[in-house]
Amino acid sequence: MSSLFPALDNAPAKSALHFGDQILDYPTLRSVALTLAGALRDQSRVAVWATPTPHTAVGVVAALLAGVPVVPLNPKSGARELAHVVNDSEPSLLLTPPGAAELPPELAGLPVLEVALDAGAEEPPAASAIDPEQPALVVYTSGTTGPPKGALISRRAVAATLDALADAWGWTERDVVVHGLPLFHVHGLVLGVLGPLRRGGTVRHLGRFSPDGVRQALTSGGTVLFGVPTMYHRLAEAVDGDRALADALAGARLLVSGSAPLPLPDHERLWQATGRRVVERYGMTETLMNTSVRADGPPATGTVGVALPGVEVRLVDDAGRPLDVGDGETVGEIQVRGPNLFSGYLNRPEATAEAFDAGGWFRTGDMATRDSTGGYRIVGRRSTDLIKSGGYKIGAGEIENVLLAHPGVAEAAVTAAPDPDLGERVVAWVVPRDPADPPTLEELSDHVVGQLAAHKRPREVRFLAALPRNDLGKVLKRELV
Ligand code: MCA
Ligand code: AMP
């Protein structure tokens, strides 16, 4: 069968997917995914309406068994970004759960196939060997300017990253991975769904993240928890005075955080309440996973750990010269190289060339130090135009373009402000067209939510008479923040 999911070959009689009260065991998953794969074989690329349901997992697995690349779509995308993703990726088919709520007009004209979860009578054979360099996924990720770019993630990269994590975390078929992550990004989809299935273990998806859901899942068989720092922050808030939640977290084999920095106070609060240290790992859509604190290594706080097996990680100075340091103090930009890297951006040869022009090393834009044990500590980001809010990467330029289209806005700049829950929140700096009647935060927020996903909306607006600019007219964001 496909080398991505060896466990589907022998299909053990155990649960593979567990979403609420919907459970699919391996034999059923094998049957439904192979049946669907048979129907997908002639497609060039399929979009998946990535609701947090088993249909998304089955649709993605089926497409991968058929050797067809998948474009996961955020079902809460705004009109503008959805139109962009669909026009850019040109899927030949859309997979949805049965009876998906009315689909937005941007998807009109795209043939739709509903994913069924009933095992078929007959299984068509899986496709024969598929080139590991073939794209498995096209995942859209925000850059500093312009619309999101589609990162082409190969089957090789998916396999490499999941196997490296298995080594770092002692991740096996006995693990039941609990999470409530969205399924249209790398964290929830690649690590949180394809990961457990590649190991022959179980995915336990909460549908929607909540501390209650985490407690229940970890006290009924869950062994590993995945989350973004906002989720661990909410757990840290909830665990005070909630013995049952503390016991559930204490009983997990591994608590893993990623997608954004885990603030030390949240780390410490969880440690105090449960005696457990959350393990941090560091990755990116374009690179999948680069480093992690190892489960068999010393417990660590405030570090994203060491390079994963097979991944080369280095720090470079402003001129791109490698910094051969291990002092835990010198800051450089992280560059990475290895089988985990993406293959390029769809339809963006220039952006692709730029990404790899350091001799095959990918420039992450993340600034870090390295200590004498090879452990990395991320201290910031090169660009003020990238915001990480709730673990979502948000490009300032994308929001600025939408704000500028509002009739009440003459000029706009978007920056990040620290936020105890979201890590960073989106702040809009606006020069109103009519200073006597500026648009309200609610108006601007609704305007953005019409075009972009709700997590990109400004949470705060600040009015100015003019934006600070340099001689070339570029906005001086560092002066704003
Ligand atoms: C809010 N909402 C609105 C409006 N405002 N709807 C319409 N109009 C509005 N004006 C809705 C939202 O759609 C949402 O709906 C609800 O209100 C709450 O929105 P929000 O406050 O933004 O979110 P939250 O519920 O507080 O979510 C926090 C969260 C979420 C659960 C932590 O941010 C999250 O799931 N983050 C995960 C991000 C992630 O997976 N990143 C990985 C990227 P509703 O309630 O219906 O949803 S991959 C990556 O980074 C790399 C590879 C890595 O290293 O992992
Ligand atoms: P994305 O493009 O959405 O995949 O986000 C990737 C970015 O998330 C990285 O470039 C980092 O800035 C950030 N990130 C991911 N994991 C961590 C982590 N454990 N600590 C700090 N930042 C992280």
XYZ file of C-alpha atoms and ligand atoms in Angstrom:
559
model
C 0.000 0.000 0.000
C 1.236 3.507 0.552
C 4.434 3.809 2.464
C 2.960 6.799 4.310
C 0.596 4.615 6.353
C 2.086 1.174 6.898
C -0.503 0.486 9.619
C -3.250 0.432 6.996
C -1.642 -2.672 5.449
C -2.445 -4.983 8.337
C -5.206 -2.767 9.742
C -5.167 -3.821 13.413
C -8.509 -4.081 15.222
C -8.081 -0.858 17.175
C -9.391 2.646 16.862
C -7.669 4.958 14.392
C -9.893 8.052 14.458
C -11.933 9.178 17.432
C -13.912 12.409 16.966
C -16.598 12.913 19.628
C -18.775 9.806 19.439
C -17.599 8.909 15.924
C -14.942 6.222 16.033
C -13.320 4.513 13.041
C -11.128 1.490 13.637
C -8.244 0.641 11.297
C -10.153 -1.937 9.208
C -12.967 0.603 8.634
C -10.549 3.423 7.879
C -8.750 1.175 5.415
C -11.985 0.261 3.696
C -13.491 3.776 3.471
C -10.202 5.405 2.504
C -9.402 2.823 -0.196
C -12.906 3.091 -1.611
C -12.637 6.874 -1.782
C -9.074 6.653 -3.132
C -10.426 4.608 -6.031
C -12.773 7.476 -6.901
C -10.023 10.105 -6.650
C -7.378 8.488 -8.808
C -7.925 10.716 -11.863
C -8.009 13.986 -9.955
C -5.118 16.411 -10.309
C -5.494 18.016 -6.868
C -8.332 17.851 -4.351
C -9.426 20.527 -1.915
C -10.688 19.323 1.463
C -13.221 21.377 3.429
C -11.266 20.833 6.607
C -13.915 20.717 9.315
C -12.751 19.194 12.624
C -14.468 15.901 11.758
C -13.373 12.395 10.731
C -14.364 13.209 7.142
C -11.378 15.517 6.839
C -9.016 12.802 8.054
C -10.566 10.200 5.740
C -10.534 12.574 2.754
C -6.870 13.427 3.239
C -5.810 9.806 3.807
C -7.762 8.676 0.720
C -6.182 11.338 -1.487
C -2.725 10.401 -0.206
C -3.418 6.709 -0.881
C -4.406 7.702 -4.419
C -1.284 9.852 -4.828
C -3.367 13.019 -5.256
C -2.175 16.247 -3.549
C -4.519 17.830 -1.007
C -5.309 21.500 -0.435
C -6.865 21.820 3.037
C -9.343 24.726 3.190
C -10.239 26.609 6.358
C -14.056 26.386 6.505
C -13.992 29.776 8.239
C -11.954 31.487 5.511
C -13.092 34.942 4.458
C -14.281 35.476 0.874
C -11.095 37.142 -0.311
C -8.642 34.532 0.934
C -10.852 31.604 -0.113
C -11.103 32.997 -3.661
C -7.331 33.388 -3.712
C -6.608 29.863 -2.474
C -9.013 28.248 -4.923
C -7.844 30.313 -7.925
C -4.215 29.723 -7.063
C -4.385 25.994 -6.338
C -6.993 25.071 -8.982
C -8.336 21.918 -7.341
C -10.308 19.597 -9.622
C -12.641 18.459 -6.826
C -13.779 19.460 -3.329
C -14.250 16.862 -0.584
C -16.746 17.804 2.148
C -18.538 16.079 4.982
C -22.059 14.965 4.000
C -24.580 17.788 4.133
C -21.889 20.421 4.799
C -23.560 23.740 5.492
C -24.048 25.860 2.406
C -20.707 26.336 0.679
C -19.580 29.899 -0.091
C -19.995 31.271 -3.635
C -16.207 31.272 -4.154
C -16.483 27.475 -4.472
C -19.269 27.524 -7.053
C -18.291 25.550 -10.117
C -16.037 23.179 -8.193
C -17.366 19.587 -8.306
C -18.147 18.344 -4.783
C -17.818 14.811 -3.440
C -19.132 14.008 0.023
C -16.917 11.782 2.154
C -18.782 8.699 3.407
C -17.727 6.850 6.549
C -19.453 3.501 5.836
C -17.142 0.658 4.973
C -17.585 -0.467 1.371
C -18.133 -4.086 0.324
C -15.078 -4.133 -1.862
C -11.776 -2.343 -1.667
C -10.108 -1.288 -4.867
C -6.355 -1.788 -4.774
C -4.197 1.077 -3.559
C -2.073 2.895 -6.115
C 1.301 1.286 -6.656
C 4.471 3.002 -5.491
C 4.117 6.788 -5.481
C 7.154 9.035 -5.915
C 8.061 10.412 -2.450
C 8.878 13.763 -4.072
C 5.240 14.142 -5.158
C 3.391 16.834 -3.194
C 1.237 15.431 -0.430
C -0.210 18.788 0.620
C -0.465 22.387 -0.475
C -0.752 24.399 2.743
C -1.383 28.147 2.539
C 0.669 30.297 4.846
C 0.809 34.072 5.265
C 3.862 36.063 4.282
C 4.675 39.635 5.220
C 2.926 41.107 2.196
C 0.360 39.964 -0.348
C -1.969 36.988 -0.165
C -0.939 33.674 1.450
C 1.419 31.394 -0.478
C 0.807 27.680 -1.060
C 3.672 25.631 0.384
C 4.173 22.376 -1.553
C 4.865 19.713 1.058
C 6.132 16.424 -0.341
C 5.324 12.931 0.872
C 9.033 12.625 1.714
C 8.858 15.678 3.984
C 5.771 14.384 5.796
C 7.328 10.964 6.389
C 10.668 12.455 7.454
C 9.188 14.857 9.982
C 6.835 12.324 11.539
C 9.588 9.718 11.888
C 11.952 12.275 13.418
C 9.285 13.217 15.978
C 8.683 9.548 16.738
C 12.359 9.273 17.611
C 12.370 12.443 19.739
C 9.177 11.625 21.625
C 9.254 7.815 21.747
C 5.969 8.056 19.820
C 4.488 4.610 19.119
C 1.315 2.807 18.124
C 0.326 2.758 21.788
C -0.103 6.537 21.836
C -3.511 8.177 21.715
C -2.940 11.788 20.625
C -5.478 14.239 22.052
C -6.008 17.691 20.537
C -8.532 20.282 19.411
C -6.423 21.853 16.673
C -7.786 23.054 13.332
C -7.170 20.572 10.508
C -6.135 23.002 7.747
C -2.620 23.661 9.071
C 0.476 21.570 9.624
C 0.115 21.308 13.394
C -3.374 19.772 13.507
C -3.299 17.918 10.191
C 0.248 16.626 9.723
C 1.275 16.156 13.357
C -2.181 15.654 14.834
C -3.784 13.342 12.250
C -1.213 11.929 9.827
C 1.217 11.448 12.745
C -0.855 9.039 14.828
C -1.984 7.195 11.672
C 1.598 6.764 10.458
C 2.505 5.288 13.862
C -0.522 2.992 13.877
C -1.868 4.791 16.939
C -5.012 6.789 17.575
C -6.198 10.369 17.020
C -8.584 11.659 19.657
C -9.921 14.982 18.332
C -11.946 17.179 20.670
C -13.922 18.896 17.898
C -13.222 22.124 19.709
C -10.550 22.788 22.303
C -11.674 23.113 25.923
C -9.991 22.261 29.230
C -12.968 19.990 30.007
C -12.522 18.110 26.772
C -8.808 17.683 27.492
C -9.533 16.351 30.986
C -12.062 13.840 29.710
C -9.867 12.620 26.865
C -6.755 12.272 29.027
C -8.649 10.321 31.680
C -10.119 7.902 29.150
C -7.092 6.618 27.303
C -5.401 9.713 25.874
C -1.614 9.573 26.310
C -0.230 12.648 24.504
C -1.604 16.202 24.267
C -0.817 18.568 21.386
C -1.677 22.266 21.605
C -0.691 25.814 20.770
C 0.436 28.077 23.645
C -2.999 29.763 23.842
C -4.461 26.345 24.704
C -1.794 25.722 27.370
C -2.474 29.224 28.719
C -6.167 28.350 29.048
C -5.217 25.048 30.727
C -2.933 26.934 33.130
C -5.815 29.264 33.987
C -8.253 26.366 34.452
C -5.974 24.042 36.404
C -5.871 26.296 39.475
C -8.311 24.683 41.858
C -9.285 21.918 39.408
C -7.703 18.777 40.849
C -9.252 16.526 38.221
C -7.686 18.529 35.392
C -4.325 18.623 37.197
C -4.433 14.828 37.648
C -5.381 14.307 34.008
C -2.469 16.427 32.790
C -0.113 14.793 35.282
C -1.102 11.364 33.951
C -0.308 12.089 30.311
C 2.827 10.563 28.831
C 3.685 13.802 27.031
C 2.348 17.361 26.819
C 3.605 19.052 23.646
C 3.345 22.735 22.700
C 4.223 24.371 19.411
C 3.347 26.934 16.705
C 4.350 29.890 18.897
C 6.432 30.545 22.017
C 5.063 29.089 25.249
C 5.346 31.888 27.832
C 7.431 30.944 30.855
C 4.699 31.881 33.389
C 2.276 29.404 31.763
C 4.975 26.734 31.655
C 5.730 27.290 35.359
C 2.081 27.332 36.419
C 1.437 24.021 34.688
C 4.583 22.557 36.207
C 3.586 23.700 39.707
C 0.053 22.321 39.339
C 0.896 19.002 37.680
C 4.591 18.279 38.195
C 4.855 17.982 34.421
C 6.921 20.062 32.035
C 5.410 20.867 28.690
C 7.716 19.819 25.857
C 8.255 22.478 23.187
C 8.998 21.760 19.571
C 9.663 24.271 16.811
C 8.535 24.137 13.211
C 7.104 25.999 10.306
C 4.742 25.257 7.442
C 7.666 25.348 5.008
C 10.024 23.228 7.094
C 7.661 21.021 9.095
C 9.467 20.223 12.369
C 13.029 21.349 13.052
C 13.783 20.971 16.744
C 12.245 19.534 19.878
C 12.929 18.943 23.520
C 13.419 15.180 23.635
C 11.269 12.942 25.804
C 14.403 10.988 26.777
C 16.445 14.137 27.446
C 16.654 16.419 30.462
C 13.463 18.382 31.277
C 13.768 21.874 29.865
C 11.963 25.186 30.084
C 12.059 28.081 27.645
C 13.867 26.130 24.948
C 12.614 24.509 21.763
C 15.183 21.756 22.200
C 17.711 20.267 19.839
C 17.745 19.566 16.093
C 15.584 16.591 15.166
C 17.351 13.581 13.630
C 18.163 14.252 9.973
C 17.598 18.018 10.290
C 20.523 20.434 10.072
C 19.994 23.652 12.020
C 22.376 26.615 12.097
C 22.450 30.248 13.200
C 23.677 32.950 10.831
C 24.560 36.609 11.326
C 23.046 39.524 9.416
C 25.369 38.902 6.490
C 24.321 35.236 6.324
C 27.618 33.949 7.785
C 27.254 30.866 9.998
C 27.759 31.588 13.704
C 29.699 28.789 15.313
C 28.492 29.467 18.834
C 27.182 27.557 21.802
C 27.215 30.303 24.399
C 23.470 30.641 24.832
C 23.810 34.375 24.224
C 24.762 35.228 20.652
C 21.621 35.768 18.602
C 21.413 34.675 14.970
C 18.750 33.792 12.445
C 17.819 30.120 12.263
C 18.403 28.383 8.940
C 17.476 24.769 8.325
C 18.231 22.069 5.787
C 17.023 18.495 5.541
C 14.423 16.066 4.220
C 11.713 17.887 6.194
C 11.820 20.955 3.921
C 9.020 21.889 1.523
C 9.610 21.799 -2.243
C 8.617 25.379 -3.091
C 5.664 27.746 -3.282
C 2.964 26.948 -5.816
C 3.045 29.364 -8.773
C 5.691 31.493 -7.047
C 9.088 30.697 -8.638
C 10.648 33.913 -7.359
C 9.558 33.376 -3.780
C 10.776 29.769 -4.047
C 14.178 30.801 -5.392
C 14.507 33.395 -2.640
C 13.610 30.840 0.022
C 16.425 28.505 -1.034
C 19.093 30.936 -2.204
C 21.320 30.289 0.831
C 22.702 27.109 -0.721
C 19.681 24.951 0.069
C 19.332 26.297 3.583
C 15.895 27.730 4.331
C 15.797 31.088 6.058
C 13.201 30.901 8.814
C 13.201 34.561 9.894
C 13.272 33.342 13.516
C 16.032 34.690 15.783
C 17.568 32.381 18.390
C 20.515 31.485 20.582
C 22.174 28.062 20.905
C 23.602 26.672 24.137
C 26.469 24.256 24.713
C 24.132 21.237 24.488
C 22.827 22.309 21.052
C 19.550 23.556 22.529
C 17.854 26.495 20.792
C 16.033 29.348 22.480
C 13.890 31.488 20.180
C 14.122 35.163 21.080
C 12.103 36.855 18.353
C 11.374 37.265 14.682
C 13.168 39.201 11.995
C 10.022 40.804 10.581
C 7.595 43.150 12.299
C 5.133 42.240 9.531
C 4.440 38.736 10.808
C 2.102 38.207 13.737
C 1.470 34.955 15.627
C -1.929 35.089 17.283
C -3.389 31.992 18.909
C -0.732 30.021 16.983
C -1.966 31.330 13.619
C 0.555 33.131 11.433
C -0.887 36.380 10.133
C 0.698 38.708 7.576
C 0.317 42.409 8.364
C 0.161 43.319 4.664
C -2.840 41.113 4.025
C -4.867 42.899 6.724
C -3.602 46.351 5.728
C -4.857 45.802 2.168
C -8.297 44.893 3.457
C -8.414 47.831 5.897
C -7.455 50.258 3.114
C -10.531 49.186 1.194
C -12.771 50.447 4.035
C -14.306 53.818 3.100
C -13.452 55.342 6.479
C -9.726 54.470 6.266
C -7.173 56.755 4.609
C -4.026 54.950 5.757
C -3.481 51.750 7.753
C -0.651 49.793 9.328
C -0.946 46.557 11.279
C 1.329 45.438 14.107
C 1.357 42.904 16.933
C 0.857 43.706 20.615
C 1.673 41.236 23.390
C -1.406 39.381 24.621
C -1.517 37.042 27.635
C -3.972 34.651 25.962
C -3.180 34.858 22.236
C 0.549 35.522 22.570
C 0.135 38.426 20.186
C -2.960 40.310 19.131
C -3.543 42.191 15.896
C -3.464 45.984 16.311
C -4.628 48.312 13.518
C -3.137 51.810 13.284
C -5.530 53.888 11.236
C -5.521 57.373 9.801
C -9.256 58.026 9.398
C -10.562 59.776 6.300
C -12.740 61.927 8.548
C -11.025 62.496 11.896
C -14.323 63.754 13.313
C -16.024 60.431 12.501
C -13.501 57.574 12.584
C -14.693 53.985 11.998
C -15.233 51.929 15.159
C -13.227 48.817 16.088
C -16.355 46.749 15.508
C -16.849 48.152 12.003
C -13.240 47.489 11.070
C -13.291 44.041 12.612
C -16.487 43.064 10.750
C -15.029 44.457 7.543
C -11.935 42.242 7.936
C -13.985 39.169 8.909
C -15.938 39.570 5.645
C -12.716 39.123 3.664
C -10.357 37.104 5.863
C -10.615 34.453 8.586
C -11.857 35.756 11.953
C -8.493 35.153 13.657
C -7.038 37.902 11.398
C -9.407 40.594 12.675
C -7.929 43.546 14.595
C -8.586 43.283 18.319
C -7.563 46.872 18.902
C -7.540 50.060 16.814
C -5.439 53.147 17.399
C -6.074 56.366 15.467
C -3.309 58.663 14.257
C -3.132 61.898 12.269
C -0.409 60.361 10.077
C 1.690 57.176 9.998
C 5.397 57.583 10.770
C 7.276 57.047 7.491
C 10.888 57.170 6.345
C 12.138 59.243 3.406
C 11.076 56.517 0.987
C 7.545 56.505 2.370
C 7.891 53.149 4.158
C 5.936 52.942 7.407
C 8.245 52.822 10.434
C 6.505 50.079 12.372
C 9.120 49.932 15.097
C 8.169 53.510 15.961
C 4.533 52.477 16.256
C 5.237 49.638 18.650
C -15.065 36.381 16.120
N -15.717 35.454 15.422
C -16.394 36.077 14.460
C -16.118 37.469 14.581
N -15.300 37.609 15.608
N -17.210 35.631 13.526
C -17.772 36.522 12.684
N -17.574 37.854 12.752
C -16.768 38.370 13.687
N -16.563 39.701 13.734
C -15.757 34.010 15.735
C -14.624 33.156 15.264
O -14.833 32.704 13.955
C -14.709 31.990 16.224
O -15.777 31.172 15.855
C -15.040 32.672 17.500
O -15.667 33.895 17.130
C -13.854 32.946 18.387
O -12.815 33.451 17.623
P -11.386 33.789 18.225
O -11.582 34.656 19.400
O -10.536 34.293 17.121
O -10.747 32.398 18.567
P -10.697 31.550 19.872
O -11.904 30.739 20.002
O -10.303 32.388 21.025
O -9.520 30.588 19.447
C -8.346 30.380 20.152
C -7.713 29.084 19.639
C -7.457 29.258 18.128
C -8.648 27.936 19.904
C -6.416 28.872 20.371
O -6.691 30.432 17.917
C -6.788 28.077 17.484
O -7.411 27.056 17.203
N -5.466 28.152 17.194
C -4.688 27.119 16.560
C -3.876 27.656 15.439
C -3.034 26.578 14.778
O -3.343 25.422 14.714
N -1.854 26.984 14.252
C -0.945 26.082 13.627
C -0.366 26.664 12.376
P -15.923 29.668 16.358
O -16.075 29.784 17.825
O -17.116 29.130 15.642
O -14.633 29.011 15.958
S 0.904 25.473 11.729
C 2.293 26.057 12.454
O 2.273 27.066 13.061
C 3.616 25.356 12.466
C 3.857 24.317 11.445
C 3.817 24.769 13.843
O 4.921 24.931 14.380
O 2.863 24.151 14.350
P 3.625 28.826 10.379
O 4.190 29.548 9.232
O 2.217 29.146 10.667
O 3.888 27.425 10.170
O 4.415 29.315 11.653
C 5.790 29.084 11.807
C 6.349 29.997 12.836
O 5.785 29.733 14.118
C 7.826 29.866 13.048
O 8.576 30.543 12.057
C 8.004 30.452 14.443
O 8.062 31.857 14.374
C 6.722 30.045 15.131
N 6.887 28.882 16.015
C 6.547 27.603 15.796
N 6.836 26.837 16.871
C 7.384 27.656 17.801
C 7.887 27.486 19.129
N 7.857 26.299 19.747
N 8.381 28.563 19.757
C 8.415 29.777 19.155
N 7.940 30.005 17.923
C 7.428 28.957 17.244
